[in-house]
Every structure is written in structure tokens, then in C-alpha cells.
Coordinates of C-alpha atoms in Angstrom, one line a residue:
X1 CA -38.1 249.1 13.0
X2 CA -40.9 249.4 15.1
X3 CA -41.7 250.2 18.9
X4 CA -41.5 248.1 21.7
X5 CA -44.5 249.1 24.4
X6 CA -45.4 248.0 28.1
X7 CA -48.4 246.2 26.4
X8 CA -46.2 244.7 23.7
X9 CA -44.0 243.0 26.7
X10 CA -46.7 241.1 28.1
X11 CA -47.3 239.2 25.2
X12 CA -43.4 239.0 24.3
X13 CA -43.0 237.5 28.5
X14 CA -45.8 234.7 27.9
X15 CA -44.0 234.1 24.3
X16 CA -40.6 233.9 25.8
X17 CA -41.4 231.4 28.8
X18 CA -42.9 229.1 25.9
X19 CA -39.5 229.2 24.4
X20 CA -37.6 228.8 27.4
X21 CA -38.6 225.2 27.7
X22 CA -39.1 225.6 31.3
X23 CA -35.5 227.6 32.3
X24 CA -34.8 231.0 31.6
X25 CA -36.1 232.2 35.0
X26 CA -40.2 233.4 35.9
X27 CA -40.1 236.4 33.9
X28 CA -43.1 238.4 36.2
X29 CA -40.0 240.3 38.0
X30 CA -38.0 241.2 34.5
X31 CA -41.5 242.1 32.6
X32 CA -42.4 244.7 36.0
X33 CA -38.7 246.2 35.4
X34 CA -38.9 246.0 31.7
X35 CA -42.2 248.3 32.0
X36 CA -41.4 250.5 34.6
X37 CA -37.8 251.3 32.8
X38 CA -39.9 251.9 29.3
X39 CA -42.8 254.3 31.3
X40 CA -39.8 256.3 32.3
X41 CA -37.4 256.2 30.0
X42 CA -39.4 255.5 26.4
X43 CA -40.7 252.7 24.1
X44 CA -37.9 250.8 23.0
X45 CA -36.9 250.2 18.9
X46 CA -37.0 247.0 17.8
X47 CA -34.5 246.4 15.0
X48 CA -34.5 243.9 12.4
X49 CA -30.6 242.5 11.8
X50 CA -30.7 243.7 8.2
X51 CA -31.1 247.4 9.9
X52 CA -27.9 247.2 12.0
X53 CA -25.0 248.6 10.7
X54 CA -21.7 246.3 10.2
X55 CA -19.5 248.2 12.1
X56 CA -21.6 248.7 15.4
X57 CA -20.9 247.1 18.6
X58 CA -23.6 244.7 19.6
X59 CA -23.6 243.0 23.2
X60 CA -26.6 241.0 24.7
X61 CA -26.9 240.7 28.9
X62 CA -28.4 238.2 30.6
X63 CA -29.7 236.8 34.1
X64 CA -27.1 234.2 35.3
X65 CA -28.0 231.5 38.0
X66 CA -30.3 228.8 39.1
X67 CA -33.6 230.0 38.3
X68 CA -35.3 228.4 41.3
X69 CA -33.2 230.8 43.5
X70 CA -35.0 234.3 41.8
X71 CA -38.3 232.9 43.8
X72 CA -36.9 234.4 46.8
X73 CA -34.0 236.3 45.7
X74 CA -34.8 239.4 44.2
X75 CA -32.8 242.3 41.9
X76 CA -32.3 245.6 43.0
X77 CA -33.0 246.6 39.3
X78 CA -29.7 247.9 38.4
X79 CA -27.6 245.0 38.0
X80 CA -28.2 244.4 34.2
X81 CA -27.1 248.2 34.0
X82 CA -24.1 247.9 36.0
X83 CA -23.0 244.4 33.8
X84 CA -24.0 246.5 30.6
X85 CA -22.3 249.4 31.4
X86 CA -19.0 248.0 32.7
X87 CA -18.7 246.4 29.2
X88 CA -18.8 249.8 27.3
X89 CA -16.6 251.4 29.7
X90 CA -13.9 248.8 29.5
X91 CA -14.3 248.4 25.7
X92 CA -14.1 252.0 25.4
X93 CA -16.9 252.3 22.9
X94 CA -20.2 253.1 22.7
X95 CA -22.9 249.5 22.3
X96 CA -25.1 250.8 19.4
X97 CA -27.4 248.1 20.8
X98 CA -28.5 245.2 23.2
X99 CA -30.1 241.7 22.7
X100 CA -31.1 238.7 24.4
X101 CA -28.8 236.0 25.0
X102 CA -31.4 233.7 25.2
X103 CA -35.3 234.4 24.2
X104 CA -36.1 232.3 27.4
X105 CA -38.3 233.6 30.1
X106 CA -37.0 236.2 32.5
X107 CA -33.8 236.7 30.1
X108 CA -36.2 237.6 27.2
X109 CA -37.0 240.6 28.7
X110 CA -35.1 242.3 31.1
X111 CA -33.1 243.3 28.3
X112 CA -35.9 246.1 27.1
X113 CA -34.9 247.4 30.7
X114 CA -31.4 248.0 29.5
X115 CA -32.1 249.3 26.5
X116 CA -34.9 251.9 27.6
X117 CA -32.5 253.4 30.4
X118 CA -29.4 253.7 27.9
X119 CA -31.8 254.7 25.3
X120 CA -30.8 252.3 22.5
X121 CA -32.6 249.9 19.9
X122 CA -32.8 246.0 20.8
X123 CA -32.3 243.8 18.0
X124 CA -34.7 240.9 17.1
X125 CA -32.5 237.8 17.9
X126 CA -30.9 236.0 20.1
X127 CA -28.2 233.2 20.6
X128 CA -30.2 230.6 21.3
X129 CA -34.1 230.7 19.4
X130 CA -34.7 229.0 22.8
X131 CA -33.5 228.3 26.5
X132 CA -30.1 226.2 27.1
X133 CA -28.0 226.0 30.8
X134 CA -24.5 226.7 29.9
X135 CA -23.2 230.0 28.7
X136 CA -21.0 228.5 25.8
X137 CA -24.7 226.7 24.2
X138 CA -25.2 229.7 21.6
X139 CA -24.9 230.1 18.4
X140 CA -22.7 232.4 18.8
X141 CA -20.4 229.7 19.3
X142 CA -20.7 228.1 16.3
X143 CA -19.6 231.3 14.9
X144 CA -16.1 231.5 17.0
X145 CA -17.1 234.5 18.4
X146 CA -15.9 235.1 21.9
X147 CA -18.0 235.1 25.1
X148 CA -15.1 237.9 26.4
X149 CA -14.4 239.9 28.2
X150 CA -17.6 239.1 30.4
X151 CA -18.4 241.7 32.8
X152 CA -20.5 240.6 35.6
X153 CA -22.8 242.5 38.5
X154 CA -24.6 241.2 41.9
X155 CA -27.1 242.9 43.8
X156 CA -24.4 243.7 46.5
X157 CA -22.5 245.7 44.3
X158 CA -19.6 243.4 43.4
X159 CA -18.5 244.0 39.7
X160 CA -15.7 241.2 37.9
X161 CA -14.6 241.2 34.5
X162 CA -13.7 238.2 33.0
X163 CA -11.1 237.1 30.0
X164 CA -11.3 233.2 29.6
X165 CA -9.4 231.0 26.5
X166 CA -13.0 230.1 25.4
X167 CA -16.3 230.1 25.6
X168 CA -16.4 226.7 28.4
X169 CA -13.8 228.9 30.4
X170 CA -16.3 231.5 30.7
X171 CA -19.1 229.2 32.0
X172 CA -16.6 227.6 34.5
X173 CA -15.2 231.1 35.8
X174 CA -18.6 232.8 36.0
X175 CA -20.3 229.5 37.5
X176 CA -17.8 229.4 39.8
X177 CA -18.2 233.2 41.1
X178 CA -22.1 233.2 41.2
X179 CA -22.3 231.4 44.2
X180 CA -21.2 233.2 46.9
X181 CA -22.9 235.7 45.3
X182 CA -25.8 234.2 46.4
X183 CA -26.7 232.1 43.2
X184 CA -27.8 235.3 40.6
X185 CA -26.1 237.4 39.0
X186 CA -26.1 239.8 36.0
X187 CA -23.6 239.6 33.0
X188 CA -23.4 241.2 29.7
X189 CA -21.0 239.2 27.7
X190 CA -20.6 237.9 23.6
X191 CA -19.5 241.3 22.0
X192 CA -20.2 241.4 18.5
X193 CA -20.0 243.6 15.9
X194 CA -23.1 243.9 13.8
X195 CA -21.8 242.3 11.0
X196 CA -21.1 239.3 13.1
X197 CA -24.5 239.0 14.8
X198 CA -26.0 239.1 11.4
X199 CA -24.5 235.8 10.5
X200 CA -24.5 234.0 14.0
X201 CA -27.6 235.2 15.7
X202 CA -31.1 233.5 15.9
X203 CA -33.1 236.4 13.7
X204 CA -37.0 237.3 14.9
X205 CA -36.9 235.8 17.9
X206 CA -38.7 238.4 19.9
X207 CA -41.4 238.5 17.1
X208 CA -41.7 235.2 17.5
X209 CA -42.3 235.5 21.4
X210 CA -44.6 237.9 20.8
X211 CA -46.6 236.1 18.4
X212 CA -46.5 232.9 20.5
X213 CA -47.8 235.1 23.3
X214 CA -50.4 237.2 21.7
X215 CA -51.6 233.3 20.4
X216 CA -52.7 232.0 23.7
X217 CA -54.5 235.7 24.4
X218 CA -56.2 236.3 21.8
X219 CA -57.2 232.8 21.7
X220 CA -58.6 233.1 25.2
X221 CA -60.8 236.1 23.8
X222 CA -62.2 234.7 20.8
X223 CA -63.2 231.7 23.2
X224 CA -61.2 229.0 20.8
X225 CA -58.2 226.4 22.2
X226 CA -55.3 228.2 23.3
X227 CA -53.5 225.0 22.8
X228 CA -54.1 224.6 18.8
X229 CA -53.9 228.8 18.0
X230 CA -50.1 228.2 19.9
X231 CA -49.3 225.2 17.9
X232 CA -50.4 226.8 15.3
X233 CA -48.5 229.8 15.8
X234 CA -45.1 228.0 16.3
X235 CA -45.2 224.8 14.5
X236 CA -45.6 222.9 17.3
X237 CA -46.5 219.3 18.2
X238 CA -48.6 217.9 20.9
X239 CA -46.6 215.1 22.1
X240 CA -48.5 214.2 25.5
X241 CA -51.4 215.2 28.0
X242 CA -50.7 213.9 31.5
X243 CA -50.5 214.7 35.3
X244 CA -47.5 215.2 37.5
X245 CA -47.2 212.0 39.1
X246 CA -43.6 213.0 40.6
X247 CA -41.2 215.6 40.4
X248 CA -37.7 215.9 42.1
X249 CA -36.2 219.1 41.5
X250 CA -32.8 219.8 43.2
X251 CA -30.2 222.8 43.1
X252 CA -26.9 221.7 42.0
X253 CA -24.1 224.5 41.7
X254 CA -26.4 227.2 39.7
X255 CA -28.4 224.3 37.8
X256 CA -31.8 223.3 38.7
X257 CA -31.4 219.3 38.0
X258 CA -33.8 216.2 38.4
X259 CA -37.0 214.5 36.3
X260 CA -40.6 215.0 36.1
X261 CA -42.7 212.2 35.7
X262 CA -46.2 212.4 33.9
X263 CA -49.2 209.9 33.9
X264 CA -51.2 210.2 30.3
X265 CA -54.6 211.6 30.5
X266 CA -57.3 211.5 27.7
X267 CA -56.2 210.1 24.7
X268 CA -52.6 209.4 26.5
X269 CA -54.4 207.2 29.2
X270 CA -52.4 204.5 30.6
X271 CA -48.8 205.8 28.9
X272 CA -46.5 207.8 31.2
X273 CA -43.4 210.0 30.1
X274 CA -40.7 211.3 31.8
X275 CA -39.1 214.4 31.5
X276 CA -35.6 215.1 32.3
X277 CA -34.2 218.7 33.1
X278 CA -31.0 220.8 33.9
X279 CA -32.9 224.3 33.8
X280 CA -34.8 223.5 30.7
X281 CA -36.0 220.1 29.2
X282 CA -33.7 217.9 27.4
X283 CA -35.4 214.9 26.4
X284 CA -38.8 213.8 26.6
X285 CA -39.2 209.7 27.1
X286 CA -41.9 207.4 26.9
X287 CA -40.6 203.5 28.3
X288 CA -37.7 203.3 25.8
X289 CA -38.7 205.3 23.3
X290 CA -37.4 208.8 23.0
X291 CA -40.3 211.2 21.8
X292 CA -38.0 214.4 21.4
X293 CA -34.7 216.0 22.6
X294 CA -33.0 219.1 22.8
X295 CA -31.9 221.1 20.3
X296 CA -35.7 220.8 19.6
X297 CA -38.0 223.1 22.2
X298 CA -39.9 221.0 25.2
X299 CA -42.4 223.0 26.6
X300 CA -45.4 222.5 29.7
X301 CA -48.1 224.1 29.7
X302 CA -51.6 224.3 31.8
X303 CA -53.9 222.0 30.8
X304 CA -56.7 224.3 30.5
X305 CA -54.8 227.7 29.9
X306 CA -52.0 226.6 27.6
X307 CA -49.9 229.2 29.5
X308 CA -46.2 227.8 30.0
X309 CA -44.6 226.8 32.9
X310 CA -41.5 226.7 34.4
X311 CA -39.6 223.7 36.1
X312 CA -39.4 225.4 39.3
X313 CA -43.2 226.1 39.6
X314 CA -43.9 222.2 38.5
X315 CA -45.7 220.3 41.6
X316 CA -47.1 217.3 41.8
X317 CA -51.0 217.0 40.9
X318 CA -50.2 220.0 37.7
X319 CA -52.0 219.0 34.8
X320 CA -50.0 220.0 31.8
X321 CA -50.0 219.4 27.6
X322 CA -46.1 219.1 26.8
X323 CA -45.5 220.3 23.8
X324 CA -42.7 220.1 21.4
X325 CA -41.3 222.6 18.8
X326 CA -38.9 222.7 16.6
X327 CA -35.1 224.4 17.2
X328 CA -33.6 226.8 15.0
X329 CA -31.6 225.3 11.8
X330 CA -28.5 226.4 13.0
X331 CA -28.7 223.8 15.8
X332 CA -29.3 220.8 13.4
X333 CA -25.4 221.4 11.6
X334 CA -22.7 218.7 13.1
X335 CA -21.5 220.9 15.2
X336 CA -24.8 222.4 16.5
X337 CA -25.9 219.1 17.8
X338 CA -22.4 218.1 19.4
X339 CA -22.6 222.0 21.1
X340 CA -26.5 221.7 22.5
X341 CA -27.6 218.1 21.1
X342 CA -28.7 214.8 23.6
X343 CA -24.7 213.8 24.0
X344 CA -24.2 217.7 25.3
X345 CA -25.7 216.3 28.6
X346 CA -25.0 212.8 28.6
X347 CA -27.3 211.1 26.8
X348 CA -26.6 208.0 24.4
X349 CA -29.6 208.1 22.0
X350 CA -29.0 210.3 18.6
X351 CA -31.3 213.5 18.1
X352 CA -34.1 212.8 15.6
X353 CA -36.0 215.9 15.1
X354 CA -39.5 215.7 15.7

């Protein structure tokens, strides 16, 4: 176990958007909350899964909605709470602690926020090891466990609780709800028991944030490429070096949806690669050639910076290196790949890791 500070998150929210592949929402707003929550409340524990207890309840919270929407929409800061706490009212027992559902972006932080104002320990996993669009696309899933009941919180104070016959129910009945609420929406959802999160989460996923994070920093101060200390750092792969030739990005239901299109600079001169996107990247193509697909992480980032970017930031002109990483083992099973492989969205071509 070990603490969790305001400095700590700023390293953990540059680490997160790099595993968010370009979804899982800007995380600026969630980082402010996440450090103004710990200044009053406390540092936060961080606890490795081998310290939870079996018999402890265990439920992660989450931003839900089209991330392009939270440029202009903002939280009133105690929707995450409201979400969180409905679920321990209506379970009738105490969380012993919180977690990200996903380690992307915005949602790999907001819940230090929760966790500092109830005063309990965040665990280091997630359901993901990444960013995905659909609630049921977790690991958790994999593992049967049950995204309800689903408690859910807007800005405007309405409150839902949700009990669906699966996991694709509870996507469909939240999605559908988020709307009029205006697109966003808080939800704390998956409750697990400690035991259970030990075999279906994603372990050291906020670690691994951080460490991705803290590698483009300290690389900045030690005056070396931020781009090789982060590939470094998470066993990544350059797979091209281009500029944004054309990017359509378009709001469908709570989905940001379209394709990026990038023409090779430097050593990539006279390729081109498209990248397609429903929140985060899914495949990465150069003509007919697929160069890497989801489960496996896509990631932008600033040419010269190596900070990561997210799809709805991306205009044309951007300079960017796209990176790829790869996913967490779990994803590579059968039934990992049919839950959050290339067919998941559509796509004919098998995944072949990178």
C-alpha cells in the first residue's frame, strides 16, 4: 500500500490518456477534482489486489457518455458520489473500496475523487488495462460477473438504478438514458467482491499510468526523447509518424465515431494510414494492410512532446507519432477477442498482435 498525492495524479492523468487510446474523456477536469477532493479530504491508499480481503465489496464508477460532449459540458463534482453512493445504499453494505472501470483518461482518475471524500483505498486495476466504448467490453465480463444493479447520476440531480439480464442490457438501458441527460453521466456499476476482482481485474494498472506518465516528464527534464523513454516504459511500438491530413469526427448516440487520416512524415514519407475510431482507436491501416487492432492499445501523441491526445482534440495540420502497445493477456483468450477484438466493431480481418 502506498499513498496516492495531488503530484502523484498528474503523472497517473498523462499515463492514463496514453492508455485510453484516444477515449476515456480529457482528464484536465477529473485530475482538478481528483486533487481538490484529496487537499481536503487526504491522500488516497493505493492497494495492491493481493491486499484486498475476499469477502469485501469492491465497485469501480465511471464517466459515461460521448467524450466530445465533456468540452462544454461540465460536472458539478458530485455526480461520481451520488452514483457511488446510491450503490452502497441500495446494496446495504459498506464498499471497502473503489476502482477504475477503465484506466482511460478522465475515467482513470476521477475515481481518487470518490475515494478521498468516502475515505477509502483504490485498488490498482481496472477492467480494461485500456479504453473500450461499450460498458460490457471488460474483463469483468469474461469473468460472468454482473454489470448490476448499475446506479446512475447526472448533473441535474436525476438518480436511476438499473437491473438488466446482462452485461449488453446494461449498455443498451444506460445508453439509452444518457441522452436526455444531456450526453454524460455518472455510474458506479460491476460489484464485486474482492475475491472476484482478484481473478477478473486488470492488476497495476494505475502504476502503470503513472509510470507511463512520469516517462514523458522526466524525459522532458533530463533533455532525452520523450517518445523512446515511453516506449520504453510500456513496451510500445512506433508504428507511424505523419500529419493530419483529414479527420471527420461525428457524435452518434454517446459515441464519438468517424476516421483520421495521416500523411507519413520522415522515415514514413509518401505512406499514409488511416485510423478508425468509436471513442478510442480500433485499427490502424496502411492501403490494405492492417498494422494493429484493438485489443492491442492505439495511441497519438505530439510529435514533439510525446504527450497523448485524444480523438476529440485531433485537427487537421496535428503532427502526431501513433504508437502501438500491447493489450492485457486476458484480451488475447477466444473469448476476449470475440468480447473487444476487430469483429467486436465490424471488422473482417483477424487480430494479429503486434
Amino acid at each position: 500500500m502506498r499513498k496516492i498525492t495531488t503530484q502523484d495524479l498528474e503523472a497517473i492523468a498523462i499515463g492514463s490518456t496514453v492508455l485510453g487510446t484516444g477515449g476515456g474523456g480529457d482528464p484536465y477536469i477529473g485530475k482538478l477534482m481528483a486533487q481538490n477532493a484529496i487537499e481536503q479530504f487526504g491522500e488516497v491508499p493505493l492497494l495492491d489486489p493481493e491486499e484486498v480481503p475476499d469477502d469485501t465489496l469492491i465497485v469501480p464508477v465511471a464517466a459515461f457518455g460521448a467524450p466530445v460532449i465533456l468540452l462544454e459540458k461540465l460536472f458539478n463534482g458530485k455526480e461520481a458520489l451520488a452514483a457511488f453512493e446510491m450503490m452502497e445504499k441500495y446494496l446495504g453494505e459498506k464498499i471497502f473500496a473503489t476502482m477504475p472501470a477503465e484506466a482511460g483518461g478522465l475515467n482513470g482518475v476521477i475515481p481518487f475523487a470518490v475515494a478521498a471524500e468516502k475515505n477509502i483505498p483504490i485498488i490498482d486495476a481496472d477492467g480494461m488495462g485500456r479504453a473500450y466504448p461499450r460498458l460490457e467490453m471488460v474483463t469483468f465480463t469474461l469473468y460472468d460477473i454482473p454489470a448490476s444493479p448499475i446506479t446512475q447520476a447526472d448533473e441535474k440531480g436525476n438518480r436511476s438504478i438499473y437491473h438488466t439480464i446482462n452485461n449488453v442490457w446494461g449498455e443498451t438501458m444506460v445508453g439509452s438514458t444518457v441522452i436526455p441527460m444531456g450526453g454524460s453521466c455518472f455510474i458506479a456499476c460491476y460489484p464485486m467482491s474482492g475475491k472476484q476482482m482478484k481473478e477478473a481485474a486488470v492488476r497495476n494498472v494505475i502504476s502503470k499510468a503513472q509510470k507511463l506518465g512520469l516517462a514523458i516528464g522526466e524525459a522532458k527534464q533530463k533533455g532525452i526523447s520523450p517518445l523512446n523513454n515511453l516506449l520504453s516504459a510500456g513496451d510500445g511500438k512506433l508504428i507511424f509518424k505523419g500529419k493530419i491530413i483529414d479527420v471527420n469526427v461525428q457524435t452518434d448516440g454517446r459515441w464519438n465515431k468517424g476516421i483520421c487520416r495521416l500523411e507519413g512524415l520522415e522515415g514514413y514519407a509518401g505512406q499514409q494510414m488511416q485510423l478508425d475510431f468509436q471513442n478510442e482507436f480500433l485499427i490502424a491501416t496502411s492501403g490494405e494492410k492492417v498494422i494493429a487492432s484493438v485489443p492491442d492499445l492505439i495511441t497519438v501523441l505530439d510529435l514533439e512532446t510525446a504527450e497523448p491526445l485524444t480523438i476529440e482534440s485531433l485537427q487537421y495540420g496535428y503532427r502526431l507519432n501513433v504508437i502501438a502497445m500491447p493489450c492485457d493477456e486476458k484480451w488475447k483468450s477466444k473469448a476476449g477477442i470475440a468480447l473487444g477484438g476487430p469483429s467486436a466493431f465490424g471488422y473482417d480481418s483477424p487480430y494479429v498482435p503486434i
